[in-house]
Amino acid sequence: MSQQAARYPHRTSAAPGHRRRRSPRLLLAAALLALPLSACAGQLTSAPNQATHEVTVKATALSAEQVTSMEADANTGPDVDFTTLPAHNSTITVLINWQKKYRKPVGTTLVSRNRSDGALKWAVTITPPGASLNALEVTEAPQQNVSDLMTSHTSGEIVISPDGRRVSLILTPHHGQLEERLAEQESYVVILDDPSAPPSSFATDQWLAGAGTDSLLLSPQPPSPYGLESNSGATTFTQVDTSGKVRATIKGVEAVHPGGWVTQVSDPAAVNASANLAAAGEKEKPASLNAALQGLTRQIVNVSTGSSVDVTGTIVEERGVPTGPGVVVGRTSTDASGETTSTPVFWLSSADDGHPHTENLEQFTSK
């Protein structure tokens, strides 16, 4: 990774005008650590204030020998919700480092390996540790009350850019400061190739909903971890760069997928009307709404390249594809015996311009 590419991490913090009335769940969006990954190390110490102790966020690069030793250590184990994550031509393994005498997390280690031969690309240990659910069990942190959001691979504990060069972590709160710091949570950025460089920051009262290669997707409401299955309607997203500058407004987003993809609907009002009726327990829809839903189209959009593909009447499945994160688009059919088969039509990769791939579809066939 070049130094030029690593100089633009981001820090988000709660907007001062909104802190007093924000719910504890919304504060999760402001507890992010954004790391442009490279084989360097650095640290940033937060400025002390009236109610908190100093908190140092540190990233330490590891050698291949250190990784081998750590993986064999009984005090290191996988993050059960984020064991391995796909990235461009590589995979990222997430490990939790535990204190020897007590079941207490002391760090999170990320290990990147080549997809082709498993060779180590880089490894880094981050402290304080990431807010994995099994780590939060012993910290009494408020994040454990929103487990569905924390385990989302597009907006949860760990969010990785499609190219694998940036990762965002929600960190475990400092024990003993939960009461004082609940309304003051901010993110801290370690600039790995230049520890002396000042961090950039921007204020937001929105939720982190996903990430593109070099941008973030922000939502005015909590993102659903269940995607289309939640029937939560369509939302307008704001795409910003890592300094908070608005790049685009994306209307009618129905679902967010890892790798910088979103599903967009042609008639957000109809989708939201249907979701509202479902939430109210209404089974009957007006004829006009049924007509609007019948004419609804969907497309999947890559927020990094701007490419879009029609997916009306198909099923979009989040899958690791040969080149990294991506999606598989298919159709289902049921035979006379009642057996349902999913047939892939094409797959999309975050590693290229977003065009549909039809080669090697047999690897995605399932029943």
Short mmCIF file of C-alpha atoms in Angstrom, two decimals, residues 121-359:
data_model
loop_
_atom_site.label_atom_id
_atom_site.label_comp_id
_atom_site.label_asym_id
_atom_site.label_seq_id
_atom_site.Cartn_x
_atom_site.Cartn_y
_atom_site.Cartn_z
CA LYS A 121 0.39 -9.96 3.35
CA TRP A 122 0.24 -8.06 6.64
CA ALA A 123 -0.86 -8.46 10.24
CA VAL A 124 -1.66 -5.88 12.90
CA THR A 125 -2.82 -5.96 16.53
CA ILE A 126 -5.15 -3.17 17.64
CA THR A 127 -5.79 -1.98 21.18
CA PRO A 128 -8.29 -1.36 22.73
CA PRO A 129 -9.86 -4.54 21.31
CA GLY A 130 -12.73 -4.63 18.87
CA ALA A 131 -16.23 -4.92 20.33
CA SER A 132 -16.90 -8.53 19.37
CA LEU A 133 -19.94 -10.03 21.08
CA ASN A 134 -17.94 -12.64 22.99
CA ALA A 135 -15.58 -9.89 24.16
CA LEU A 136 -18.49 -7.68 25.24
CA GLU A 137 -19.91 -10.46 27.42
CA VAL A 138 -17.32 -9.62 30.06
CA THR A 139 -17.36 -5.82 29.76
CA GLU A 140 -21.04 -5.05 30.43
CA ALA A 141 -20.87 -2.68 27.47
CA PRO A 142 -24.08 -1.22 25.99
CA GLN A 143 -23.16 -2.59 22.55
CA GLN A 144 -24.07 -6.12 23.63
CA ASN A 145 -27.73 -5.02 23.68
CA VAL A 146 -27.71 -4.47 19.90
CA SER A 147 -26.18 -7.77 18.85
CA ASP A 148 -28.01 -7.90 15.51
CA LEU A 149 -26.42 -4.63 14.41
CA MET A 150 -23.01 -5.59 15.76
CA THR A 151 -22.85 -8.78 13.67
CA SER A 152 -23.80 -7.12 10.38
CA HIS A 153 -21.00 -7.45 7.82
CA THR A 154 -21.92 -4.11 6.22
CA SER A 155 -22.28 -1.90 9.29
CA GLY A 156 -21.35 -3.88 12.38
CA GLU A 157 -18.27 -4.43 14.51
CA ILE A 158 -15.95 -4.73 11.51
CA VAL A 159 -16.44 -3.10 8.09
CA ILE A 160 -13.81 -3.66 5.40
CA SER A 161 -13.43 -1.71 2.18
CA PRO A 162 -13.75 -3.92 -0.94
CA ASP A 163 -10.03 -3.64 -1.72
CA GLY A 164 -9.07 -4.64 1.83
CA ARG A 165 -6.99 -1.50 2.41
CA ARG A 166 -9.21 0.09 5.06
CA VAL A 167 -11.06 -1.42 7.99
CA SER A 168 -13.43 0.18 10.47
CA LEU A 169 -13.72 -1.27 13.98
CA ILE A 170 -16.13 -0.54 16.80
CA LEU A 171 -13.92 -0.66 19.88
CA THR A 172 -14.65 -2.01 23.34
CA PRO A 173 -15.38 0.90 25.72
CA HIS A 174 -12.93 1.61 28.51
CA HIS A 175 -14.14 -0.37 31.53
CA GLY A 176 -15.38 1.89 34.29
CA GLN A 177 -16.12 4.79 31.95
CA LEU A 178 -19.37 3.54 30.49
CA GLU A 179 -21.55 5.96 32.43
CA GLU A 180 -19.39 9.04 31.91
CA ARG A 181 -18.48 8.40 28.29
CA LEU A 182 -21.78 7.18 26.88
CA ALA A 183 -22.57 10.60 25.42
CA GLU A 184 -18.96 11.41 24.55
CA GLN A 185 -17.89 8.45 22.42
CA GLU A 186 -15.71 9.42 19.50
CA SER A 187 -13.51 7.59 17.04
CA TYR A 188 -9.74 7.61 17.03
CA VAL A 189 -7.69 7.19 13.89
CA VAL A 190 -4.21 5.74 13.68
CA ILE A 191 -2.34 6.95 10.61
CA LEU A 192 -0.13 3.94 10.13
CA ASP A 193 2.53 5.40 7.85
CA ASP A 194 2.84 8.75 9.65
CA PRO A 195 2.04 8.64 13.38
CA SER A 196 2.74 12.37 13.75
CA ALA A 197 0.16 13.46 11.16
CA PRO A 198 -3.03 14.98 12.61
CA PRO A 199 -6.24 12.98 12.08
CA SER A 200 -9.11 14.27 10.01
CA SER A 201 -12.61 14.31 11.50
CA PHE A 202 -16.20 15.11 10.72
CA ALA A 203 -19.39 15.26 12.73
CA THR A 204 -22.43 13.19 11.83
CA ASP A 205 -25.74 12.26 13.39
CA GLN A 206 -26.28 9.37 10.97
CA TRP A 207 -25.51 5.66 11.09
CA LEU A 208 -22.69 3.95 9.26
CA ALA A 209 -24.50 1.64 6.84
CA GLY A 210 -21.71 0.41 4.57
CA ALA A 211 -18.51 1.25 2.74
CA GLY A 212 -17.18 1.52 -0.78
CA THR A 213 -13.55 1.42 -1.81
CA ASP A 214 -12.85 4.96 -0.61
CA SER A 215 -16.19 6.17 0.72
CA LEU A 216 -18.73 5.62 3.49
CA LEU A 217 -22.49 5.15 3.30
CA LEU A 218 -24.48 6.96 5.98
CA SER A 219 -28.13 6.33 6.81
CA PRO A 220 -30.59 8.43 8.86
CA GLN A 221 -31.93 5.29 10.50
CA PRO A 222 -30.34 2.12 11.89
CA PRO A 223 -29.45 -0.28 9.07
CA SER A 224 -31.25 -3.60 9.25
CA PRO A 225 -28.91 -6.58 9.64
CA TYR A 226 -31.46 -8.75 7.81
CA GLY A 227 -31.49 -6.92 4.47
CA LEU A 228 -34.55 -7.55 2.32
CA GLU A 229 -35.89 -10.13 4.78
CA SER A 230 -36.58 -7.37 7.32
CA ASN A 231 -39.13 -5.65 5.04
CA SER A 232 -37.98 -2.37 6.56
CA GLY A 233 -38.56 -0.26 3.46
CA ALA A 234 -36.28 1.95 1.38
CA THR A 235 -33.99 4.70 2.63
CA THR A 236 -32.05 7.62 1.19
CA PHE A 237 -28.32 7.16 1.82
CA THR A 238 -25.59 9.77 1.81
CA GLN A 239 -22.26 8.78 0.30
CA VAL A 240 -19.31 10.68 1.79
CA ASP A 241 -15.56 10.50 1.42
CA THR A 242 -13.35 9.81 4.44
CA SER A 243 -13.25 13.51 5.34
CA GLY A 244 -17.06 13.74 5.47
CA LYS A 245 -17.53 15.57 2.16
CA VAL A 246 -20.76 14.54 0.44
CA ARG A 247 -20.23 12.78 -2.86
CA ALA A 248 -23.74 11.65 -3.71
CA THR A 249 -27.25 11.05 -2.45
CA ILE A 250 -28.57 7.58 -3.20
CA LYS A 251 -32.36 7.29 -3.03
CA GLY A 252 -34.44 4.15 -2.67
CA VAL A 253 -31.82 1.91 -1.03
CA GLU A 254 -33.49 -1.29 0.09
CA ALA A 255 -30.42 -3.28 1.14
CA VAL A 256 -26.67 -2.88 1.55
CA HIS A 257 -24.23 -5.65 0.64
CA PRO A 258 -20.55 -6.15 1.51
CA GLY A 259 -18.16 -4.95 -1.16
CA GLY A 260 -19.82 -1.60 -1.84
CA TRP A 261 -23.07 -2.81 -3.41
CA VAL A 262 -26.61 -1.57 -2.69
CA THR A 263 -30.00 -2.73 -3.95
CA GLN A 264 -32.03 0.24 -5.21
CA VAL A 265 -35.78 0.24 -5.97
CA SER A 266 -37.60 2.28 -8.61
CA ASP A 267 -40.51 3.31 -6.36
CA PRO A 268 -39.38 3.91 -2.75
CA ALA A 269 -42.80 5.29 -1.76
CA ALA A 270 -44.54 2.04 -2.71
CA VAL A 271 -41.95 -0.06 -0.89
CA ASN A 272 -42.28 2.06 2.25
CA ALA A 273 -46.09 1.98 2.12
CA SER A 274 -45.96 -1.82 1.93
CA ALA A 275 -43.50 -1.97 4.83
CA ASN A 276 -45.71 0.29 6.95
CA LEU A 277 -48.75 -1.88 6.34
CA ALA A 278 -46.78 -5.00 7.26
CA ALA A 279 -45.53 -3.36 10.46
CA ALA A 280 -49.13 -2.48 11.37
CA GLY A 281 -50.23 -6.08 10.82
CA GLU A 282 -52.32 -5.21 7.76
CA LYS A 283 -52.51 -8.11 5.29
CA GLU A 284 -54.59 -6.42 2.62
CA LYS A 285 -53.06 -3.80 0.35
CA PRO A 286 -54.96 -1.20 -1.69
CA ALA A 287 -55.29 -2.02 -5.38
CA SER A 288 -53.21 1.03 -6.30
CA LEU A 289 -50.36 -0.14 -4.07
CA ASN A 290 -50.48 -3.65 -5.50
CA ALA A 291 -50.26 -2.18 -8.98
CA ALA A 292 -47.25 -0.08 -7.99
CA LEU A 293 -45.51 -3.07 -6.46
CA GLN A 294 -46.19 -5.16 -9.56
CA GLY A 295 -44.39 -2.57 -11.67
CA LEU A 296 -41.48 -2.23 -9.26
CA THR A 297 -37.97 -2.74 -10.61
CA ARG A 298 -34.73 -3.28 -8.71
CA GLN A 299 -31.12 -2.71 -9.61
CA ILE A 300 -27.90 -3.42 -7.78
CA VAL A 301 -25.46 -0.52 -7.80
CA ASN A 302 -21.74 -0.44 -7.07
CA VAL A 303 -21.21 2.81 -5.16
CA SER A 304 -17.50 2.90 -6.02
CA THR A 305 -17.77 2.54 -9.81
CA GLY A 306 -21.36 3.69 -10.39
CA SER A 307 -22.16 0.56 -12.40
CA SER A 308 -25.67 -0.88 -12.10
CA VAL A 309 -27.33 -4.14 -13.13
CA ASP A 310 -31.05 -4.94 -13.23
CA VAL A 311 -31.97 -7.62 -10.66
CA THR A 312 -35.78 -7.45 -10.86
CA GLY A 313 -37.33 -10.81 -10.02
CA THR A 314 -34.06 -12.35 -8.84
CA ILE A 315 -32.44 -13.23 -5.54
CA VAL A 316 -29.29 -11.34 -4.55
CA GLU A 317 -27.01 -13.43 -2.34
CA GLU A 318 -23.95 -12.08 -0.56
CA ARG A 319 -21.08 -14.43 -1.32
CA GLY A 320 -17.34 -14.50 -1.49
CA VAL A 321 -16.45 -14.75 -5.18
CA PRO A 322 -13.09 -15.84 -6.66
CA THR A 323 -11.66 -12.30 -6.50
CA GLY A 324 -12.97 -11.24 -3.08
CA PRO A 325 -16.28 -9.80 -1.83
CA GLY A 326 -19.20 -9.86 -4.23
CA VAL A 327 -22.76 -11.00 -4.83
CA VAL A 328 -24.38 -13.86 -6.71
CA VAL A 329 -27.65 -13.17 -8.53
CA GLY A 330 -29.91 -16.14 -9.19
CA ARG A 331 -33.43 -17.45 -9.61
CA THR A 332 -35.26 -20.16 -7.69
CA SER A 333 -37.51 -22.87 -9.03
CA THR A 334 -39.53 -25.64 -7.39
CA ASP A 335 -40.02 -29.04 -9.01
CA ALA A 336 -43.02 -31.38 -8.74
CA SER A 337 -41.68 -32.97 -5.56
CA GLY A 338 -41.49 -29.60 -3.84
CA GLU A 339 -37.71 -29.38 -3.93
CA THR A 340 -36.44 -25.83 -4.43
CA THR A 341 -33.32 -25.18 -6.47
CA SER A 342 -31.40 -21.94 -6.72
CA THR A 343 -29.84 -21.38 -10.13
CA PRO A 344 -27.17 -18.67 -10.39
CA VAL A 345 -27.56 -16.31 -13.34
CA PHE A 346 -24.43 -14.18 -12.88
CA TRP A 347 -22.07 -12.93 -10.22
CA LEU A 348 -20.56 -9.53 -9.50
CA SER A 349 -17.10 -8.73 -8.19
CA SER A 350 -15.98 -5.67 -6.26
CA ALA A 351 -12.52 -6.03 -7.80
CA ASP A 352 -13.46 -4.79 -11.29
CA ASP A 353 -15.82 -2.35 -13.01
CA GLY A 354 -18.91 -4.19 -11.76
CA HIS A 355 -19.90 -6.00 -14.97
CA PRO A 356 -21.81 -9.31 -14.68
CA HIS A 357 -19.73 -12.50 -14.79
CA THR A 358 -21.23 -15.69 -16.20
CA GLU A 359 -18.14 -17.91 -16.09
#
